[in-house]
């Protein structure tokens, strides 16, 4: 199925809401959960989820949602996660990925890491414009979401308690809160040139959220997610 046909599958509003819900969870989602989340019947949700899987937008499998095994554990349920493959459409056809990979290869061979990071930080500052550095993790999440990073908060829930003053933000149980990102907008190129592109990404986000405010970006790579996280700046080192 061509990318344009795959993307057309999302034209149905219910199907699109189901896809967006599953994609946002970062884990396996069952039919009952997805149906309840978007407010439709389970049979309708199952139909649309299977259609998304057939189109390659979701991956499906089965497991026992009770967490038990053996007799009485129940039958395995069908579950879904977002597919790892990328889809894009450009009319007329363009090939920016090849250009990005060639530029990254040339920059890496020429040792231009520092220059690239400096340019990325300037671009982040330009995107932020006259706005002050992000004032807290929630504000940073809004900025990151607008850039396609799909941020989510780890380490507890709650409001802005503990923000400001450069102190560490903590959630339930005293755990420090950190913003992780399920999507890297530069994933395809970062896979081939990780040190170069991840360093560029960090510099871009430093410029975007600011380095003089109560939050900071730092490297903390984890499989399947962006290599950068955002956390409270404990000492306002910058």
PDB file of C-alpha atoms in Angstrom:
ATOM      1  CA  UNK A   1       0.000   0.000   0.000  1.00  0.00           C
ATOM      2  CA  UNK A   2       1.401   3.391  -0.977  1.00  0.00           C
ATOM      3  CA  UNK A   3       1.994   5.991   1.726  1.00  0.00           C
ATOM      4  CA  UNK A   4      -0.725   8.249   0.356  1.00  0.00           C
ATOM      5  CA  UNK A   5      -3.234   5.375   0.584  1.00  0.00           C
ATOM      6  CA  UNK A   6      -2.097   4.553   4.111  1.00  0.00           C
ATOM      7  CA  UNK A   7      -2.548   8.130   5.276  1.00  0.00           C
ATOM      8  CA  UNK A   8      -5.977   8.228   3.636  1.00  0.00           C
ATOM      9  CA  UNK A   9      -7.025   5.474   6.063  1.00  0.00           C
ATOM     10  CA  UNK A  10      -6.936   8.122   8.816  1.00  0.00           C
ATOM     11  CA  UNK A  11      -9.612  10.188   7.089  1.00  0.00           C
ATOM     12  CA  UNK A  12     -12.326   8.484   9.134  1.00  0.00           C
ATOM     13  CA  UNK A  13     -12.626  10.568  12.355  1.00  0.00           C
ATOM     14  CA  UNK A  14     -13.184   7.595  14.688  1.00  0.00           C
ATOM     15  CA  UNK A  15     -10.293   5.691  13.155  1.00  0.00           C
ATOM     16  CA  UNK A  16      -8.050   8.710  13.524  1.00  0.00           C
ATOM     17  CA  UNK A  17      -8.977   9.176  17.196  1.00  0.00           C
ATOM     18  CA  UNK A  18      -8.224   5.512  17.856  1.00  0.00           C
ATOM     19  CA  UNK A  19      -4.859   5.793  16.129  1.00  0.00           C
ATOM     20  CA  UNK A  20      -3.946   8.945  18.051  1.00  0.00           C
ATOM     21  CA  UNK A  21      -4.942   7.325  21.353  1.00  0.00           C
ATOM     22  CA  UNK A  22      -2.889   4.177  20.779  1.00  0.00           C
ATOM     23  CA  UNK A  23       0.097   6.208  19.534  1.00  0.00           C
ATOM     24  CA  UNK A  24      -0.011   8.446  22.611  1.00  0.00           C
ATOM     25  CA  UNK A  25       0.157   5.587  25.129  1.00  0.00           C
ATOM     26  CA  UNK A  26       3.595   4.245  24.248  1.00  0.00           C
ATOM     27  CA  UNK A  27       2.487   0.721  25.185  1.00  0.00           C
ATOM     28  CA  UNK A  28       0.136  -2.046  24.107  1.00  0.00           C
ATOM     29  CA  UNK A  29      -3.546  -1.075  24.136  1.00  0.00           C
ATOM     30  CA  UNK A  30      -6.469  -3.500  24.173  1.00  0.00           C
ATOM     31  CA  UNK A  31      -9.729  -3.114  22.307  1.00  0.00           C
ATOM     32  CA  UNK A  32     -11.811  -2.394  25.404  1.00  0.00           C
ATOM     33  CA  UNK A  33      -9.483   0.360  26.575  1.00  0.00           C
ATOM     34  CA  UNK A  34      -9.335   1.991  23.155  1.00  0.00           C
ATOM     35  CA  UNK A  35     -13.115   1.847  22.719  1.00  0.00           C
ATOM     36  CA  UNK A  36     -13.715   3.417  26.122  1.00  0.00           C
ATOM     37  CA  UNK A  37     -11.096   6.103  25.518  1.00  0.00           C
ATOM     38  CA  UNK A  38     -12.739   7.401  22.326  1.00  0.00           C
ATOM     39  CA  UNK A  39     -16.330   6.671  23.353  1.00  0.00           C
ATOM     40  CA  UNK A  40     -17.353   4.025  20.805  1.00  0.00           C
ATOM     41  CA  UNK A  41     -18.583   0.452  20.983  1.00  0.00           C
ATOM     42  CA  UNK A  42     -15.980  -2.293  21.282  1.00  0.00           C
ATOM     43  CA  UNK A  43     -17.035  -3.935  18.014  1.00  0.00           C
ATOM     44  CA  UNK A  44     -16.608  -0.649  16.131  1.00  0.00           C
ATOM     45  CA  UNK A  45     -13.252  -0.017  17.772  1.00  0.00           C
ATOM     46  CA  UNK A  46     -12.099  -3.534  16.880  1.00  0.00           C
ATOM     47  CA  UNK A  47     -13.050  -2.985  13.235  1.00  0.00           C
ATOM     48  CA  UNK A  48     -11.139   0.282  12.974  1.00  0.00           C
ATOM     49  CA  UNK A  49      -8.115  -0.980  14.938  1.00  0.00           C
ATOM     50  CA  UNK A  50      -7.814  -3.975  12.616  1.00  0.00           C
ATOM     51  CA  UNK A  51      -8.118  -1.692   9.614  1.00  0.00           C
ATOM     52  CA  UNK A  52      -5.269   0.442  10.996  1.00  0.00           C
ATOM     53  CA  UNK A  53      -3.192  -2.700  11.486  1.00  0.00           C
ATOM     54  CA  UNK A  54      -3.907  -3.872   7.931  1.00  0.00           C
ATOM     55  CA  UNK A  55      -2.724  -0.485   6.638  1.00  0.00           C
ATOM     56  CA  UNK A  56       0.515  -0.797   8.613  1.00  0.00           C
ATOM     57  CA  UNK A  57      -0.194   2.138  10.922  1.00  0.00           C
ATOM     58  CA  UNK A  58      -0.525  -0.113  13.982  1.00  0.00           C
ATOM     59  CA  UNK A  59       1.087  -3.395  14.949  1.00  0.00           C
ATOM     60  CA  UNK A  60      -1.082  -6.032  16.597  1.00  0.00           C
ATOM     61  CA  UNK A  61      -0.443  -8.973  18.860  1.00  0.00           C
ATOM     62  CA  UNK A  62      -2.116 -10.844  21.692  1.00  0.00           C
ATOM     63  CA  UNK A  63      -1.513 -11.288  25.385  1.00  0.00           C
ATOM     64  CA  UNK A  64      -3.441 -11.898  28.581  1.00  0.00           C
ATOM     65  CA  UNK A  65      -4.353  -8.484  29.948  1.00  0.00           C
ATOM     66  CA  UNK A  66      -4.934  -9.917  33.449  1.00  0.00           C
ATOM     67  CA  UNK A  67      -1.220 -10.585  33.856  1.00  0.00           C
ATOM     68  CA  UNK A  68      -2.004 -14.162  34.973  1.00  0.00           C
ATOM     69  CA  UNK A  69      -1.112 -17.419  33.244  1.00  0.00           C
ATOM     70  CA  UNK A  70      -2.275 -20.990  33.399  1.00  0.00           C
ATOM     71  CA  UNK A  71      -5.814 -22.361  33.882  1.00  0.00           C
ATOM     72  CA  UNK A  72      -8.401 -19.686  34.598  1.00  0.00           C
ATOM     73  CA  UNK A  73      -6.237 -16.863  33.294  1.00  0.00           C
ATOM     74  CA  UNK A  74      -8.594 -16.216  30.399  1.00  0.00           C
ATOM     75  CA  UNK A  75      -7.997 -16.043  26.688  1.00  0.00           C
ATOM     76  CA  UNK A  76      -5.317 -13.755  25.256  1.00  0.00           C
ATOM     77  CA  UNK A  77      -6.710 -10.421  24.078  1.00  0.00           C
ATOM     78  CA  UNK A  78      -5.715  -8.587  20.935  1.00  0.00           C
ATOM     79  CA  UNK A  79      -3.519  -5.564  21.602  1.00  0.00           C
ATOM     80  CA  UNK A  80      -2.145  -2.769  19.430  1.00  0.00           C
ATOM     81  CA  UNK A  81       0.863  -0.465  19.362  1.00  0.00           C
ATOM     82  CA  UNK A  82       1.962   2.192  16.902  1.00  0.00           C
ATOM     83  CA  UNK A  83       3.949   0.811  13.979  1.00  0.00           C
ATOM     84  CA  UNK A  84       7.607   1.771  13.838  1.00  0.00           C
ATOM     85  CA  UNK A  85       7.633   2.441  10.093  1.00  0.00           C
ATOM     86  CA  UNK A  86       7.469   6.072   8.933  1.00  0.00           C
ATOM     87  CA  UNK A  87       4.945   7.375   6.414  1.00  0.00           C
ATOM     88  CA  UNK A  88       5.161  10.623   4.472  1.00  0.00           C
ATOM     89  CA  UNK A  89       3.594  12.212   1.431  1.00  0.00           C
ATOM     90  CA  UNK A  90       4.998  15.044  -0.677  1.00  0.00           C
ATOM     91  CA  UNK A  91       3.295  16.461  -3.747  1.00  0.00           C
ATOM     92  CA  UNK A  92       5.208  16.799  -5.968  1.00  0.00           C
ATOM     93  CA  UNK A  93       7.729  14.194  -4.849  1.00  0.00           C
ATOM     94  CA  UNK A  94      10.632  15.471  -2.738  1.00  0.00           C
ATOM     95  CA  UNK A  95      13.537  13.632  -1.102  1.00  0.00           C
ATOM     96  CA  UNK A  96      14.648  15.735   1.846  1.00  0.00           C
ATOM     97  CA  UNK A  97      15.788  12.644   3.782  1.00  0.00           C
ATOM     98  CA  UNK A  98      18.548  11.874   1.289  1.00  0.00           C
ATOM     99  CA  UNK A  99      19.679  15.501   1.380  1.00  0.00           C
ATOM    100  CA  UNK A 100      19.716  15.431   5.198  1.00  0.00           C
ATOM    101  CA  UNK A 101      21.724  12.211   5.253  1.00  0.00           C
ATOM    102  CA  UNK A 102      24.271  13.561   2.759  1.00  0.00           C
ATOM    103  CA  UNK A 103      24.691  16.767   4.744  1.00  0.00           C
ATOM    104  CA  UNK A 104      25.029  14.809   7.988  1.00  0.00           C
ATOM    105  CA  UNK A 105      27.637  12.528   6.422  1.00  0.00           C
ATOM    106  CA  UNK A 106      29.641  15.487   5.145  1.00  0.00           C
ATOM    107  CA  UNK A 107      29.411  17.297   8.498  1.00  0.00           C
ATOM    108  CA  UNK A 108      30.542  14.199  10.379  1.00  0.00           C
ATOM    109  CA  UNK A 109      33.489  13.582   8.053  1.00  0.00           C
ATOM    110  CA  UNK A 110      34.551  17.250   8.313  1.00  0.00           C
ATOM    111  CA  UNK A 111      34.242  17.315  12.104  1.00  0.00           C
ATOM    112  CA  UNK A 112      31.621  20.063  12.067  1.00  0.00           C
ATOM    113  CA  UNK A 113      29.781  18.896  15.190  1.00  0.00           C
ATOM    114  CA  UNK A 114      30.425  22.097  17.151  1.00  0.00           C
ATOM    115  CA  UNK A 115      29.361  24.330  14.284  1.00  0.00           C
ATOM    116  CA  UNK A 116      26.196  22.302  13.723  1.00  0.00           C
ATOM    117  CA  UNK A 117      25.268  22.483  17.417  1.00  0.00           C
ATOM    118  CA  UNK A 118      25.848  26.234  17.468  1.00  0.00           C
ATOM    119  CA  UNK A 119      23.588  26.655  14.443  1.00  0.00           C
ATOM    120  CA  UNK A 120      20.942  24.386  16.018  1.00  0.00           C
ATOM    121  CA  UNK A 121      20.971  26.391  19.254  1.00  0.00           C
ATOM    122  CA  UNK A 122      20.532  29.617  17.300  1.00  0.00           C
ATOM    123  CA  UNK A 123      17.622  28.074  15.400  1.00  0.00           C
ATOM    124  CA  UNK A 124      15.982  27.028  18.653  1.00  0.00           C
ATOM    125  CA  UNK A 125      16.354  30.545  20.023  1.00  0.00           C
ATOM    126  CA  UNK A 126      14.902  31.928  16.796  1.00  0.00           C
ATOM    127  CA  UNK A 127      11.894  29.613  17.085  1.00  0.00           C
ATOM    128  CA  UNK A 128      11.353  30.728  20.686  1.00  0.00           C
ATOM    129  CA  UNK A 129      11.546  34.356  19.597  1.00  0.00           C
ATOM    130  CA  UNK A 130      11.093  36.993  22.277  1.00  0.00           C
ATOM    131  CA  UNK A 131       9.462  34.551  24.719  1.00  0.00           C
ATOM    132  CA  UNK A 132      11.178  33.911  28.045  1.00  0.00           C
ATOM    133  CA  UNK A 133      12.682  30.479  28.774  1.00  0.00           C
ATOM    134  CA  UNK A 134      10.075  27.857  29.667  1.00  0.00           C
ATOM    135  CA  UNK A 135       8.870  28.420  33.213  1.00  0.00           C
ATOM    136  CA  UNK A 136       8.224  24.775  34.105  1.00  0.00           C
ATOM    137  CA  UNK A 137       7.820  21.255  32.812  1.00  0.00           C
ATOM    138  CA  UNK A 138       4.192  21.713  31.764  1.00  0.00           C
ATOM    139  CA  UNK A 139       5.080  24.727  29.657  1.00  0.00           C
ATOM    140  CA  UNK A 140       8.017  22.837  28.169  1.00  0.00           C
ATOM    141  CA  UNK A 141       5.670  19.976  27.251  1.00  0.00           C
ATOM    142  CA  UNK A 142       3.437  22.366  25.330  1.00  0.00           C
ATOM    143  CA  UNK A 143       6.426  23.689  23.394  1.00  0.00           C
ATOM    144  CA  UNK A 144       7.697  20.181  22.655  1.00  0.00           C
ATOM    145  CA  UNK A 145       4.270  18.911  21.611  1.00  0.00           C
ATOM    146  CA  UNK A 146       3.975  21.752  19.095  1.00  0.00           C
ATOM    147  CA  UNK A 147       7.251  20.556  17.525  1.00  0.00           C
ATOM    148  CA  UNK A 148       6.091  16.926  17.229  1.00  0.00           C
ATOM    149  CA  UNK A 149       8.140  15.393  20.049  1.00  0.00           C
ATOM    150  CA  UNK A 150       5.134  13.728  21.767  1.00  0.00           C
ATOM    151  CA  UNK A 151       6.255  14.512  25.338  1.00  0.00           C
ATOM    152  CA  UNK A 152       5.031  12.660  28.406  1.00  0.00           C
ATOM    153  CA  UNK A 153       5.746  13.200  32.072  1.00  0.00           C
ATOM    154  CA  UNK A 154       7.413  10.550  34.225  1.00  0.00           C
ATOM    155  CA  UNK A 155       8.059  10.475  37.939  1.00  0.00           C
ATOM    156  CA  UNK A 156       4.666  11.333  39.373  1.00  0.00           C
ATOM    157  CA  UNK A 157       1.633  13.393  38.574  1.00  0.00           C
ATOM    158  CA  UNK A 158       0.275  16.700  39.651  1.00  0.00           C
ATOM    159  CA  UNK A 159       0.400  20.371  38.854  1.00  0.00           C
ATOM    160  CA  UNK A 160       3.175  22.887  39.053  1.00  0.00           C
ATOM    161  CA  UNK A 161       3.984  22.175  42.684  1.00  0.00           C
ATOM    162  CA  UNK A 162       7.689  22.497  43.290  1.00  0.00           C
ATOM    163  CA  UNK A 163       8.377  24.500  40.137  1.00  0.00           C
ATOM    164  CA  UNK A 164      10.185  27.777  40.178  1.00  0.00           C
ATOM    165  CA  UNK A 165      13.202  28.803  42.128  1.00  0.00           C
ATOM    166  CA  UNK A 166      15.366  26.368  40.182  1.00  0.00           C
ATOM    167  CA  UNK A 167      14.465  23.542  42.589  1.00  0.00           C
ATOM    168  CA  UNK A 168      13.985  19.948  41.496  1.00  0.00           C
ATOM    169  CA  UNK A 169      10.395  19.116  40.627  1.00  0.00           C
ATOM    170  CA  UNK A 170       9.103  16.039  42.392  1.00  0.00           C
ATOM    171  CA  UNK A 171       6.025  13.910  41.986  1.00  0.00           C
ATOM    172  CA  UNK A 172       4.452  11.225  44.122  1.00  0.00           C
ATOM    173  CA  UNK A 173       6.812   9.445  46.466  1.00  0.00           C
ATOM    174  CA  UNK A 174       9.451  12.151  46.107  1.00  0.00           C
ATOM    175  CA  UNK A 175      10.423  10.996  42.618  1.00  0.00           C
ATOM    176  CA  UNK A 176      11.824  13.696  40.394  1.00  0.00           C
ATOM    177  CA  UNK A 177       9.676  14.463  37.394  1.00  0.00           C
ATOM    178  CA  UNK A 178      11.182  14.334  33.931  1.00  0.00           C
ATOM    179  CA  UNK A 179       9.735  14.907  30.479  1.00  0.00           C
ATOM    180  CA  UNK A 180      10.531  12.166  27.997  1.00  0.00           C
ATOM    181  CA  UNK A 181       9.580  12.194  24.316  1.00  0.00           C
ATOM    182  CA  UNK A 182       8.137   9.265  22.404  1.00  0.00           C
ATOM    183  CA  UNK A 183       9.026  10.735  19.022  1.00  0.00           C
ATOM    184  CA  UNK A 184      12.246  12.093  17.563  1.00  0.00           C
ATOM    185  CA  UNK A 185      11.504  14.265  14.515  1.00  0.00           C
ATOM    186  CA  UNK A 186      15.001  13.425  13.235  1.00  0.00           C
ATOM    187  CA  UNK A 187      14.777   9.680  13.856  1.00  0.00           C
ATOM    188  CA  UNK A 188      15.682   8.443  10.358  1.00  0.00           C
ATOM    189  CA  UNK A 189      18.882  10.493  10.169  1.00  0.00           C
ATOM    190  CA  UNK A 190      19.697   9.998  13.857  1.00  0.00           C
ATOM    191  CA  UNK A 191      19.768   6.237  13.329  1.00  0.00           C
ATOM    192  CA  UNK A 192      22.624   6.622  10.839  1.00  0.00           C
ATOM    193  CA  UNK A 193      24.508   9.465  12.559  1.00  0.00           C
ATOM    194  CA  UNK A 194      23.551   9.287  16.257  1.00  0.00           C
ATOM    195  CA  UNK A 195      26.291  11.421  17.898  1.00  0.00           C
ATOM    196  CA  UNK A 196      25.988  14.181  15.319  1.00  0.00           C
ATOM    197  CA  UNK A 197      22.202  14.347  15.102  1.00  0.00           C
ATOM    198  CA  UNK A 198      21.508  13.752  18.791  1.00  0.00           C
ATOM    199  CA  UNK A 199      23.919  16.524  19.689  1.00  0.00           C
ATOM    200  CA  UNK A 200      22.182  18.795  17.198  1.00  0.00           C
ATOM    201  CA  UNK A 201      18.815  17.871  18.680  1.00  0.00           C
ATOM    202  CA  UNK A 202      19.978  18.679  22.217  1.00  0.00           C
ATOM    203  CA  UNK A 203      21.322  22.065  21.119  1.00  0.00           C
ATOM    204  CA  UNK A 204      18.093  22.839  19.267  1.00  0.00           C
ATOM    205  CA  UNK A 205      16.008  22.092  22.356  1.00  0.00           C
ATOM    206  CA  UNK A 206      18.342  24.111  24.579  1.00  0.00           C
ATOM    207  CA  UNK A 207      17.661  27.094  22.374  1.00  0.00           C
ATOM    208  CA  UNK A 208      13.948  26.337  22.179  1.00  0.00           C
ATOM    209  CA  UNK A 209      13.209  25.976  25.903  1.00  0.00           C
ATOM    210  CA  UNK A 210      16.034  28.203  27.123  1.00  0.00           C
ATOM    211  CA  UNK A 211      19.087  27.545  29.271  1.00  0.00           C
ATOM    212  CA  UNK A 212      18.540  30.244  31.885  1.00  0.00           C
ATOM    213  CA  UNK A 213      15.169  29.144  33.220  1.00  0.00           C
ATOM    214  CA  UNK A 214      13.979  26.545  35.750  1.00  0.00           C
ATOM    215  CA  UNK A 215      14.099  23.652  33.256  1.00  0.00           C
ATOM    216  CA  UNK A 216      16.910  22.215  31.167  1.00  0.00           C
ATOM    217  CA  UNK A 217      17.420  19.658  28.394  1.00  0.00           C
ATOM    218  CA  UNK A 218      20.002  16.898  28.700  1.00  0.00           C
ATOM    219  CA  UNK A 219      20.958  13.634  27.031  1.00  0.00           C
ATOM    220  CA  UNK A 220      19.405  10.444  28.389  1.00  0.00           C
ATOM    221  CA  UNK A 221      18.943   7.999  25.520  1.00  0.00           C
ATOM    222  CA  UNK A 222      16.405   5.210  25.907  1.00  0.00           C
ATOM    223  CA  UNK A 223      15.396   2.693  23.204  1.00  0.00           C
ATOM    224  CA  UNK A 224      12.361   3.754  21.204  1.00  0.00           C
ATOM    225  CA  UNK A 225      12.343   7.360  22.411  1.00  0.00           C
ATOM    226  CA  UNK A 226      14.069  10.675  21.767  1.00  0.00           C
ATOM    227  CA  UNK A 227      17.623  10.832  23.140  1.00  0.00           C
ATOM    228  CA  UNK A 228      16.909  14.094  25.009  1.00  0.00           C
ATOM    229  CA  UNK A 229      14.895  14.600  28.199  1.00  0.00           C
ATOM    230  CA  UNK A 230      13.795  17.787  29.941  1.00  0.00           C
ATOM    231  CA  UNK A 231      13.953  18.161  33.702  1.00  0.00           C
ATOM    232  CA  UNK A 232      14.102  20.773  36.431  1.00  0.00           C
ATOM    233  CA  UNK A 233      17.354  22.716  36.485  1.00  0.00           C
ATOM    234  CA  UNK A 234      18.415  22.082  40.071  1.00  0.00           C
ATOM    235  CA  UNK A 235      21.065  24.732  40.304  1.00  0.00           C
ATOM    236  CA  UNK A 236      20.336  26.992  37.347  1.00  0.00           C
ATOM    237  CA  UNK A 237      23.860  26.158  36.179  1.00  0.00           C
ATOM    238  CA  UNK A 238      23.371  28.058  32.942  1.00  0.00           C
TER     239      UNK A 238
END
